[in-house]
Coordinates of C-alpha atoms and ligand atoms in Angstrom, one line a residue:
Chain A
L1 CA -22.2 -7.0 18.1
I2 CA -18.6 -8.0 18.6
E3 CA -17.3 -9.8 21.7
L4 CA -13.7 -11.0 21.8
T5 CA -12.7 -12.8 25.0
G6 CA -9.1 -14.0 25.7
I7 CA -8.1 -13.9 22.0
S8 CA -4.6 -14.9 21.3
K9 CA -2.9 -15.6 17.9
T10 CA 0.4 -17.3 17.2
Y11 CA 1.7 -17.9 13.7
H12 CA 3.7 -21.0 13.1
M13 CA 6.5 -21.1 10.5
G14 CA 7.9 -24.6 10.6
E15 CA 9.6 -24.8 14.0
V16 CA 9.4 -21.1 14.7
S17 CA 6.5 -19.6 16.6
V18 CA 5.5 -16.0 16.2
P19 CA 3.1 -14.9 19.0
V20 CA 1.2 -11.9 17.8
L21 CA -2.0 -11.3 19.8
H22 CA -2.1 -11.9 23.6
G23 CA -5.3 -12.2 25.6
V24 CA -7.3 -9.6 23.7
D25 CA -10.7 -8.7 25.3
L26 CA -12.8 -6.3 23.2
T27 CA -16.4 -5.4 23.0
I28 CA -17.9 -3.3 20.2
D29 CA -21.6 -2.5 20.1
A30 CA -23.6 -2.3 17.0
G31 CA -23.4 1.1 15.4
E32 CA -20.2 2.1 17.0
H33 CA -17.4 3.9 15.1
V34 CA -14.0 2.8 16.4
A35 CA -10.4 3.5 15.4
I36 CA -7.6 0.9 16.1
V37 CA -4.2 2.6 16.4
G38 CA -0.8 1.0 16.9
R39 CA 2.7 0.7 15.6
S40 CA 3.7 -1.3 12.5
G41 CA 3.7 -5.0 13.5
S42 CA 1.6 -4.5 16.6
G43 CA -1.1 -6.9 15.4
K44 CA -3.8 -4.7 13.8
S45 CA -4.3 -6.6 10.6
T46 CA -4.2 -9.9 12.4
L47 CA -7.0 -8.6 14.7
M48 CA -9.0 -7.4 11.7
N49 CA -8.7 -10.8 10.0
I50 CA -10.1 -12.4 13.1
L51 CA -12.9 -9.8 13.3
G52 CA -13.8 -10.4 9.7
C53 CA -13.8 -14.2 10.1
L54 CA -11.0 -14.6 7.7
D55 CA -8.7 -16.2 10.2
Q56 CA -9.1 -18.1 13.4
P57 CA -7.5 -17.2 16.7
S58 CA -5.2 -19.7 18.4
T59 CA -7.2 -19.4 21.7
G60 CA -10.2 -17.5 22.9
S61 CA -13.7 -16.8 21.9
Y62 CA -15.4 -14.6 19.3
Q63 CA -19.1 -13.8 19.4
L64 CA -20.4 -12.0 16.3
D65 CA -24.0 -10.9 16.3
G66 CA -24.7 -13.3 19.1
R67 CA -23.1 -16.4 17.4
E68 CA -20.0 -18.2 18.5
V69 CA -17.8 -18.0 15.4
D70 CA -15.8 -21.1 16.0
T71 CA -18.9 -23.3 16.1
L72 CA -19.8 -22.3 12.5
D73 CA -18.8 -24.5 9.6
D74 CA -17.1 -23.1 6.5
D75 CA -20.4 -22.5 4.6
E76 CA -22.1 -20.8 7.5
L77 CA -19.0 -18.6 8.1
S78 CA -18.8 -17.7 4.4
D79 CA -22.5 -16.9 4.4
L80 CA -22.3 -14.7 7.5
R81 CA -19.3 -12.9 6.1
G82 CA -20.9 -12.3 2.7
R83 CA -24.0 -10.9 4.2
M84 CA -22.5 -8.8 7.0
V85 CA -18.9 -7.8 6.5
G86 CA -17.3 -5.3 4.1
F87 CA -13.5 -5.4 4.2
V88 CA -11.0 -2.8 2.9
F89 CA -7.8 -4.8 2.9
Q90 CA -4.4 -3.1 3.5
S91 CA -3.1 -4.6 0.3
F92 CA -6.5 -4.2 -1.6
H93 CA -6.7 -7.8 -3.0
L94 CA -8.5 -6.8 -6.2
L95 CA -9.0 -9.5 -8.8
R96 CA -6.6 -8.7 -11.6
N97 CA -8.6 -10.3 -14.4
L98 CA -11.8 -8.3 -13.7
T99 CA -12.5 -4.7 -14.5
V100 CA -12.9 -2.1 -11.8
L101 CA -16.7 -2.3 -12.3
Q102 CA -16.7 -6.1 -12.0
N103 CA -14.5 -6.0 -8.9
V104 CA -16.9 -3.7 -7.1
A105 CA -20.0 -5.7 -8.3
L106 CA -18.6 -9.0 -7.2
P107 CA -19.8 -9.1 -3.6
M108 CA -23.3 -8.3 -4.8
E109 CA -23.1 -11.1 -7.3
Y110 CA -22.4 -13.6 -4.5
Q111 CA -25.5 -12.3 -2.7
G112 CA -27.7 -12.9 -5.7
V113 CA -28.3 -9.3 -6.7
A114 CA -29.5 -9.0 -10.3
T115 CA -27.1 -7.7 -12.9
P116 CA -28.6 -4.3 -13.8
E117 CA -29.0 -3.4 -10.2
R118 CA -25.5 -4.4 -9.1
H119 CA -23.9 -2.6 -12.0
A120 CA -25.9 0.5 -11.3
R121 CA -24.9 0.4 -7.6
A122 CA -21.2 -0.3 -8.5
K123 CA -21.1 2.7 -10.8
E124 CA -22.7 4.9 -8.2
L125 CA -20.1 3.9 -5.6
L126 CA -17.2 4.3 -8.0
E127 CA -18.4 7.8 -8.8
R128 CA -18.6 8.6 -5.1
V129 CA -14.9 7.7 -4.7
G130 CA -14.0 9.7 -7.9
L131 CA -13.5 6.8 -10.2
G132 CA -16.3 7.3 -12.7
H133 CA -13.8 7.5 -15.5
R134 CA -12.0 4.2 -14.7
F135 CA -14.8 1.6 -14.9
D136 CA -13.2 -0.5 -17.6
H137 CA -9.6 -0.4 -16.3
R138 CA -8.1 -3.5 -14.7
P139 CA -6.3 -3.1 -11.4
N140 CA -2.9 -3.1 -13.0
Q141 CA -4.0 -0.1 -15.1
L142 CA -4.7 2.1 -12.1
S143 CA -2.6 4.2 -9.8
G144 CA -2.1 3.1 -6.2
G145 CA -4.6 5.5 -4.8
E146 CA -7.1 4.4 -7.4
R147 CA -6.7 0.8 -6.5
Q148 CA -7.3 1.7 -2.8
R149 CA -10.5 3.5 -3.8
V150 CA -11.8 0.5 -5.8
A151 CA -11.2 -1.6 -2.6
I152 CA -13.2 0.9 -0.6
A153 CA -16.1 0.9 -3.1
R154 CA -16.1 -2.9 -3.2
A155 CA -16.3 -3.0 0.7
L156 CA -19.4 -0.9 0.6
S157 CA -21.1 -2.7 -2.3
N158 CA -23.1 -5.2 -0.1
Q159 CA -24.3 -2.6 2.3
P160 CA -22.4 -4.3 5.1
S161 CA -23.5 -4.1 8.7
L162 CA -19.8 -4.4 9.8
L163 CA -17.2 -2.4 7.8
L164 CA -13.6 -3.2 8.5
A165 CA -11.2 -0.8 6.9
D166 CA -7.4 -1.6 7.3
E167 CA -5.4 1.6 6.5
P168 CA -8.0 2.8 4.0
T169 CA -6.3 6.2 3.2
G170 CA -2.6 5.3 3.2
N171 CA -2.2 5.9 -0.6
L172 CA -4.6 8.9 -0.9
D173 CA -4.1 12.6 -1.2
S174 CA -5.9 14.9 1.2
K175 CA -8.9 15.4 -1.1
A176 CA -9.4 11.7 -1.8
R177 CA -8.9 11.0 2.0
E178 CA -11.6 13.6 2.9
A179 CA -14.0 12.1 0.4
T180 CA -13.4 8.6 1.8
L181 CA -13.9 9.6 5.4
G182 CA -16.9 11.6 4.5
L183 CA -18.4 8.6 2.7
F184 CA -17.8 6.4 5.8
D185 CA -19.4 9.0 8.1
E186 CA -22.4 9.4 5.8
L187 CA -22.8 5.6 5.7
H188 CA -22.5 5.5 9.4
K189 CA -25.3 8.1 9.8
Q190 CA -27.6 6.7 7.2
T191 CA -27.3 2.9 7.9
G192 CA -25.9 2.7 11.4
V193 CA -23.1 0.4 10.1
T194 CA -20.6 -0.7 12.7
L195 CA -17.3 0.9 11.6
V196 CA -13.8 -0.3 12.6
V197 CA -10.9 1.5 11.0
V198 CA -7.2 0.7 11.4
T199 CA -5.0 3.7 11.0
H200 CA -1.6 5.2 11.8
D201 CA -3.0 8.6 10.9
D202 CA -3.5 10.5 14.2
S203 CA -5.7 13.0 12.4
I204 CA -8.1 10.2 11.6
A205 CA -8.0 8.8 15.1
E206 CA -8.8 12.3 16.5
R207 CA -12.1 12.5 14.6
T208 CA -13.2 9.0 15.6
P209 CA -15.5 8.7 18.6
R210 CA -13.6 5.8 20.2
V211 CA -9.9 5.0 19.9
I212 CA -8.5 1.6 20.8
R213 CA -4.8 1.4 21.2
I214 CA -2.8 -1.8 20.6
A215 CA 0.8 -2.4 21.4
D216 CA 2.7 -5.7 21.0
G217 CA -0.5 -7.6 20.5
R218 CA -2.2 -6.3 23.6
I219 CA -5.0 -3.8 23.9
Q220 CA -4.1 -0.9 26.1
Chain B
L1 CA 22.1 14.2 -13.5
I2 CA 18.5 14.1 -14.8
E3 CA 17.2 16.1 -17.7
L4 CA 13.6 15.5 -19.0
T5 CA 12.5 17.5 -22.0
G6 CA 9.0 17.5 -23.5
I7 CA 8.2 14.1 -21.8
S8 CA 4.6 12.9 -22.6
K9 CA 3.1 9.5 -21.8
T10 CA -0.1 8.0 -23.0
Y11 CA -1.3 4.5 -22.1
H12 CA -3.2 2.5 -24.7
M13 CA -5.9 0.0 -23.7
G14 CA -7.1 -1.4 -27.0
E15 CA -8.9 1.5 -28.7
V16 CA -8.9 3.7 -25.6
S17 CA -6.1 6.2 -25.1
V18 CA -5.3 7.4 -21.6
P19 CA -3.0 10.5 -21.8
V20 CA -1.2 10.8 -18.4
L21 CA 1.9 13.0 -18.8
H22 CA 2.0 16.2 -20.9
G23 CA 5.1 18.0 -22.0
V24 CA 7.1 17.5 -18.8
D25 CA 10.4 19.5 -18.5
L26 CA 12.4 18.7 -15.4
T27 CA 16.0 19.1 -14.4
I28 CA 17.4 17.5 -11.3
D29 CA 21.1 18.0 -10.4
A30 CA 23.3 15.3 -8.8
G31 CA 22.9 15.3 -5.0
E32 CA 19.6 17.1 -4.9
H33 CA 16.8 16.1 -2.6
V34 CA 13.4 16.5 -4.2
A35 CA 9.8 15.8 -3.3
I36 CA 7.1 15.2 -6.0
V37 CA 3.7 16.0 -4.7
G38 CA 0.3 15.7 -6.5
R39 CA -3.1 14.2 -6.2
S40 CA -4.0 10.5 -6.8
G41 CA -3.9 9.8 -10.5
S42 CA -1.8 13.0 -11.3
G43 CA 1.0 10.9 -12.9
K44 CA 3.6 10.6 -10.1
S45 CA 4.3 6.9 -10.4
T46 CA 4.3 7.1 -14.2
L47 CA 6.9 9.8 -14.0
M48 CA 9.0 7.7 -11.5
N49 CA 8.9 4.7 -13.8
I50 CA 10.3 6.8 -16.6
L51 CA 13.0 8.3 -14.3
G52 CA 13.9 4.8 -13.2
C53 CA 14.2 3.6 -16.8
L54 CA 11.4 1.0 -16.2
D55 CA 9.1 2.6 -18.7
Q56 CA 9.5 4.7 -21.9
P57 CA 7.8 8.0 -22.6
S58 CA 5.6 8.3 -25.7
T59 CA 7.5 11.4 -26.7
G60 CA 10.3 13.5 -25.4
S61 CA 13.9 13.0 -24.3
Y62 CA 15.5 11.7 -21.1
Q63 CA 19.1 12.3 -20.4
L64 CA 20.4 10.4 -17.3
D65 CA 24.0 11.0 -16.3
G66 CA 24.7 12.5 -19.7
R67 CA 23.3 9.6 -21.6
E68 CA 20.3 9.7 -23.8
V69 CA 18.2 6.9 -22.4
D70 CA 16.3 5.9 -25.5
T71 CA 19.5 5.2 -27.4
L72 CA 20.4 2.5 -25.0
D73 CA 19.5 -1.2 -25.7
D74 CA 17.9 -3.4 -23.1
D75 CA 21.2 -4.7 -21.7
E76 CA 22.8 -1.3 -21.4
L77 CA 19.6 0.0 -19.7
S78 CA 19.4 -2.9 -17.4
D79 CA 23.1 -2.4 -16.5
L80 CA 22.7 1.3 -15.9
R81 CA 19.6 0.7 -13.7
G82 CA 21.3 -2.0 -11.7
R83 CA 24.3 0.1 -10.9
M84 CA 22.7 3.5 -10.4
V85 CA 19.1 3.2 -9.4
G86 CA 17.4 2.2 -6.1
F87 CA 13.6 2.0 -6.3
V88 CA 11.1 1.8 -3.5
F89 CA 7.9 0.8 -5.3
Q90 CA 4.5 2.0 -4.2
S91 CA 3.3 -1.6 -4.2
F92 CA 6.7 -3.0 -2.9
H93 CA 7.1 -5.8 -5.6
L94 CA 8.9 -8.1 -3.2
L95 CA 9.6 -11.6 -4.5
R96 CA 7.3 -13.9 -2.6
N97 CA 9.4 -17.1 -2.8
L98 CA 12.5 -15.4 -1.3
T99 CA 13.0 -14.6 2.4
V100 CA 13.3 -11.0 3.6
L101 CA 17.1 -11.3 3.7
Q102 CA 17.3 -12.7 0.2
N103 CA 15.0 -10.0 -1.2
V104 CA 17.2 -7.3 0.2
A105 CA 20.4 -9.0 -1.0
L106 CA 19.2 -9.6 -4.5
P107 CA 20.3 -6.3 -6.1
M108 CA 23.8 -6.9 -4.8
E109 CA 23.8 -10.4 -6.2
Y110 CA 23.1 -9.0 -9.6
Q111 CA 26.0 -6.7 -9.2
G112 CA 28.4 -9.6 -8.4
V113 CA 28.8 -8.9 -4.7
A114 CA 30.1 -11.9 -2.8
T115 CA 27.7 -13.8 -0.6
P116 CA 29.1 -13.1 2.9
E117 CA 29.4 -9.4 2.2
R118 CA 25.9 -9.0 0.7
H119 CA 24.3 -11.0 3.5
A120 CA 26.1 -8.8 6.1
R121 CA 25.0 -5.6 4.4
A122 CA 21.4 -6.8 4.0
K123 CA 21.3 -7.7 7.7
E124 CA 22.6 -4.3 8.6
L125 CA 20.1 -2.5 6.4
L126 CA 17.2 -4.6 7.8
E127 CA 18.3 -3.7 11.4
R128 CA 18.4 -0.1 10.4
V129 CA 14.7 -0.3 9.4
G130 CA 13.8 -2.3 12.6
L131 CA 13.4 -5.7 10.9
G132 CA 16.3 -7.5 12.5
H133 CA 13.8 -10.1 13.9
R134 CA 12.2 -10.9 10.5
F135 CA 15.1 -12.1 8.3
D136 CA 13.6 -15.5 7.5
H137 CA 10.0 -14.5 7.0
R138 CA 8.6 -14.4 3.5
P139 CA 6.8 -11.3 2.3
N140 CA 3.3 -12.9 2.9
Q141 CA 4.4 -13.5 6.6
L142 CA 4.9 -9.8 7.2
S143 CA 2.7 -6.8 8.1
G144 CA 2.1 -4.1 5.6
G145 CA 4.5 -1.7 7.2
E146 CA 7.1 -4.5 7.4
R147 CA 6.9 -5.2 3.7
Q148 CA 7.3 -1.5 3.0
R149 CA 10.5 -1.4 5.1
V150 CA 11.9 -4.5 3.3
A151 CA 11.3 -2.6 0.0
I152 CA 13.1 0.4 1.5
A153 CA 16.1 -1.7 2.6
R154 CA 16.3 -3.4 -0.8
A155 CA 16.3 0.0 -2.6
L156 CA 19.4 1.0 -0.5
S157 CA 21.3 -2.3 -0.9
N158 CA 23.3 -1.4 -4.0
Q159 CA 24.3 2.0 -2.6
P160 CA 22.5 3.7 -5.5
S161 CA 23.4 7.1 -6.9
L162 CA 19.7 7.7 -7.7
L163 CA 17.1 6.8 -5.1
L164 CA 13.5 6.9 -6.3
A165 CA 11.0 6.4 -3.4
D166 CA 7.3 6.2 -4.4
E167 CA 5.2 6.8 -1.3
P168 CA 7.8 5.2 1.0
T169 CA 5.9 5.8 4.3
G170 CA 2.2 5.3 3.4
N171 CA 2.0 2.2 5.6
L172 CA 4.3 3.3 8.5
D173 CA 3.5 4.6 12.0
S174 CA 5.2 7.8 13.0
K175 CA 8.2 6.0 14.6
A176 CA 9.0 3.9 11.6
R177 CA 8.4 6.9 9.3
E178 CA 10.9 9.0 11.2
A179 CA 13.4 6.2 11.1
T180 CA 13.0 5.9 7.3
L181 CA 13.3 9.7 6.7
G182 CA 16.3 9.8 9.0
L183 CA 17.9 6.9 7.0
F184 CA 17.3 8.8 3.8
D185 CA 18.7 12.0 5.2
E186 CA 21.8 10.3 6.5
L187 CA 22.4 8.5 3.2
H188 CA 22.0 11.8 1.4
K189 CA 24.6 13.4 3.7
Q190 CA 27.1 10.6 3.6
T191 CA 26.9 9.6 0.0
G192 CA 25.4 12.6 -1.9
V193 CA 22.8 10.3 -3.4
T194 CA 20.2 12.0 -5.6
L195 CA 17.0 11.5 -3.8
V196 CA 13.5 11.8 -5.4
V197 CA 10.5 11.1 -3.1
V198 CA 6.9 10.9 -4.1
T199 CA 4.6 11.7 -1.3
H200 CA 1.1 12.9 -0.4
D201 CA 2.3 13.7 3.1
D202 CA 2.7 17.5 3.3
S203 CA 4.8 17.1 6.5
I204 CA 7.4 15.2 4.4
A205 CA 7.2 17.8 1.6
E206 CA 7.8 20.5 4.1
R207 CA 11.1 19.1 5.3
T208 CA 12.4 18.5 1.7
P209 CA 14.6 21.2 0.2
R210 CA 12.8 21.3 -3.2
V211 CA 9.2 20.5 -3.9
I212 CA 7.9 19.8 -7.4
R213 CA 4.1 19.9 -7.8
I214 CA 2.4 17.9 -10.5
A215 CA -1.3 18.2 -11.5
D216 CA -3.1 16.3 -14.3
G217 CA 0.3 15.2 -15.7
R218 CA 1.8 18.7 -15.9
I219 CA 4.6 20.1 -13.7
Q220 CA 3.4 23.3 -12.0
Ligands
ATP1 N1 -1.2 0.6 -17.5 C1 -2.1 1.6 -17.5 N2 -3.1 1.7 -18.4 C2 -4.0 2.7 -18.4 N3 -4.0 3.7 -17.5 C3 -3.1 3.7 -16.6 C4 -2.1 2.7 -16.5 N4 -1.3 3.0 -15.4 C5 -1.8 4.1 -14.9 N5 -2.9 4.5 -15.5 C6 -3.6 5.8 -15.3 O1 -2.7 6.8 -15.3 C7 -3.0 7.8 -14.3 C8 -1.8 8.2 -13.5 O2 -1.3 7.0 -12.9 P1 -0.1 7.1 -11.8 O3 0.1 5.8 -11.3 O4 1.1 7.8 -12.4 O5 -0.7 8.1 -10.7 P2 -0.2 8.6 -9.3 O6 0.0 10.1 -9.4 O7 1.0 7.8 -8.9 O8 -1.4 8.3 -8.3 P3 -1.4 7.7 -6.8 O9 -1.0 8.9 -5.9 O10 -2.8 7.3 -6.6 O11 -0.4 6.6 -6.7 C9 -4.1 7.2 -13.4 O12 -5.3 7.9 -13.6 C10 -4.2 5.7 -13.9 O13 -5.6 5.3 -14.0
ATP2 N1 1.6 -15.4 8.2 C1 2.5 -14.9 9.1 N2 3.5 -15.7 9.6 C2 4.4 -15.2 10.6 N3 4.3 -14.0 11.1 C3 3.4 -13.2 10.6 C4 2.4 -13.6 9.6 N4 1.6 -12.5 9.4 C5 2.0 -11.5 10.2 N5 3.1 -11.9 10.9 C6 3.8 -11.1 11.9 O1 2.8 -10.7 12.9 C7 3.1 -9.3 13.3 C8 1.8 -8.6 13.3 O2 1.3 -8.5 11.9 P1 0.1 -7.5 11.5 O3 0.0 -7.6 10.1 O4 -1.1 -7.8 12.4 O5 0.7 -6.1 12.0 P2 0.0 -4.6 11.8 O6 -0.2 -4.1 13.1 O7 -1.1 -4.7 10.8 O8 1.2 -3.8 11.1 P3 1.2 -2.7 9.9 O9 0.8 -1.4 10.6 O10 2.7 -2.7 9.5 O11 0.3 -3.1 8.9 C9 4.2 -8.8 12.4 O12 5.3 -8.5 13.1 C10 4.4 -9.8 11.3 O13 5.7 -10.0 11.0
MG3 MG1 -1.4 -4.1 8.9
MG4 MG1 1.4 6.3 -7.5

């Protein structure tokens, strides 16, 4: 499903160059469950943004579902992402003027799902992550762990074939963490979603079938 | 140093009431090192905001350093906070238009510290948290764990007598976590700062002299 070849990424801040990823080669088959582990600043979120087609590499090639990503125009890319990818962002990126329910329903709205259906599904997902009592709150009326769980529910709302989760449990207590990991495992079993999780938590890495280690922008 | 008596907090969203803290009694002596542990949504950040004089309780009394906090006007409160309190926020709250260095120097600027001195101290703190190579980045040009470390450095910049750290290691790998906890311990030894840390991480709670458990807004 995923084929990265020679992927490098350098950020440019005026005259300063910040090289972050160096010659990354990575193959992930459809249906795999993978953890990406590395230190703070090693390039994990940068790699995730490229996998999720939210950012382009400086050099190298990315084939997603057989298609060369840099040959797609913005509309095709946006369409591919909307249909295929669910993203749990490290900093959540919830829309502050929408309620929790509206935030989770939004990806389905973009895919043309009818209102009663997407609200029912959003409610079901929110109950699965323990937020059935927070539908009408706005993100700034939630705790940190609650925001993280809304981000998780939103990532699942379009039944993605590729789920990218960047530190999905950093703000969660052990009970909420277990519920989240259980939800991911269940989704993986039921739908065969390809699941890529970034984590510092070794206990999560240990229960993941395949662990990819990254250091200073290079895959080990 | 800290005396909470009968503290309750209810949020109001239009007609809906969300009761969060119930009858909290809590005494913390100067120089103590305390961990507050509880599930997501149990009221930890709400309690921290009251301790840091950023939010007022609905009922009850808060004595900080012998002064009844609700008798202070905004200026006195802001002055007390600026001198005494260092806060590591769960969502960092860095200023996006300032560089990392300026963000860390800002509390010292408010306390009238001269420019060369506060820049030297900010640099030193940033090096202590491993960010000596990121002085000129803006917060949106940092990784999640780097933002968290900037928030940590900023909280320490005014040499606070009360350090409130809300989930200070949620985005950090084990090496950066150890460095942070070591920095807190060292500060505690050298300056006798009163240190209150919110965490889900049992391994952090285990190494803290006193652990306060909170559930559904009540201290156990
Ligand atoms: N402004 C607000 N309006 C309404 N409800 C709020 C508001 N802020 C927080 N809450 C609710 O209060 C409860 C406690 O929030 P708080 O942020 O104190 O939890 P917490 O213990 O820090 O959780 P976490 O571990 O997830 O950060 C949550 O259930 C949250 O939904
Ligand atoms: N827009 C940007 N401009 C310049 N440098 C950046 C930018 N975004 C990230 N960086 C730098 O790139 C490096 C890698 O960032 P990235 O977010 O991929 O790290 P990470 O592995 O996800 O770290 P963490 O575990 O702390 O989240 C960091 O050192 C960061 O300072
Ligand atoms: Mg990251
Ligand atoms: Mg909190």
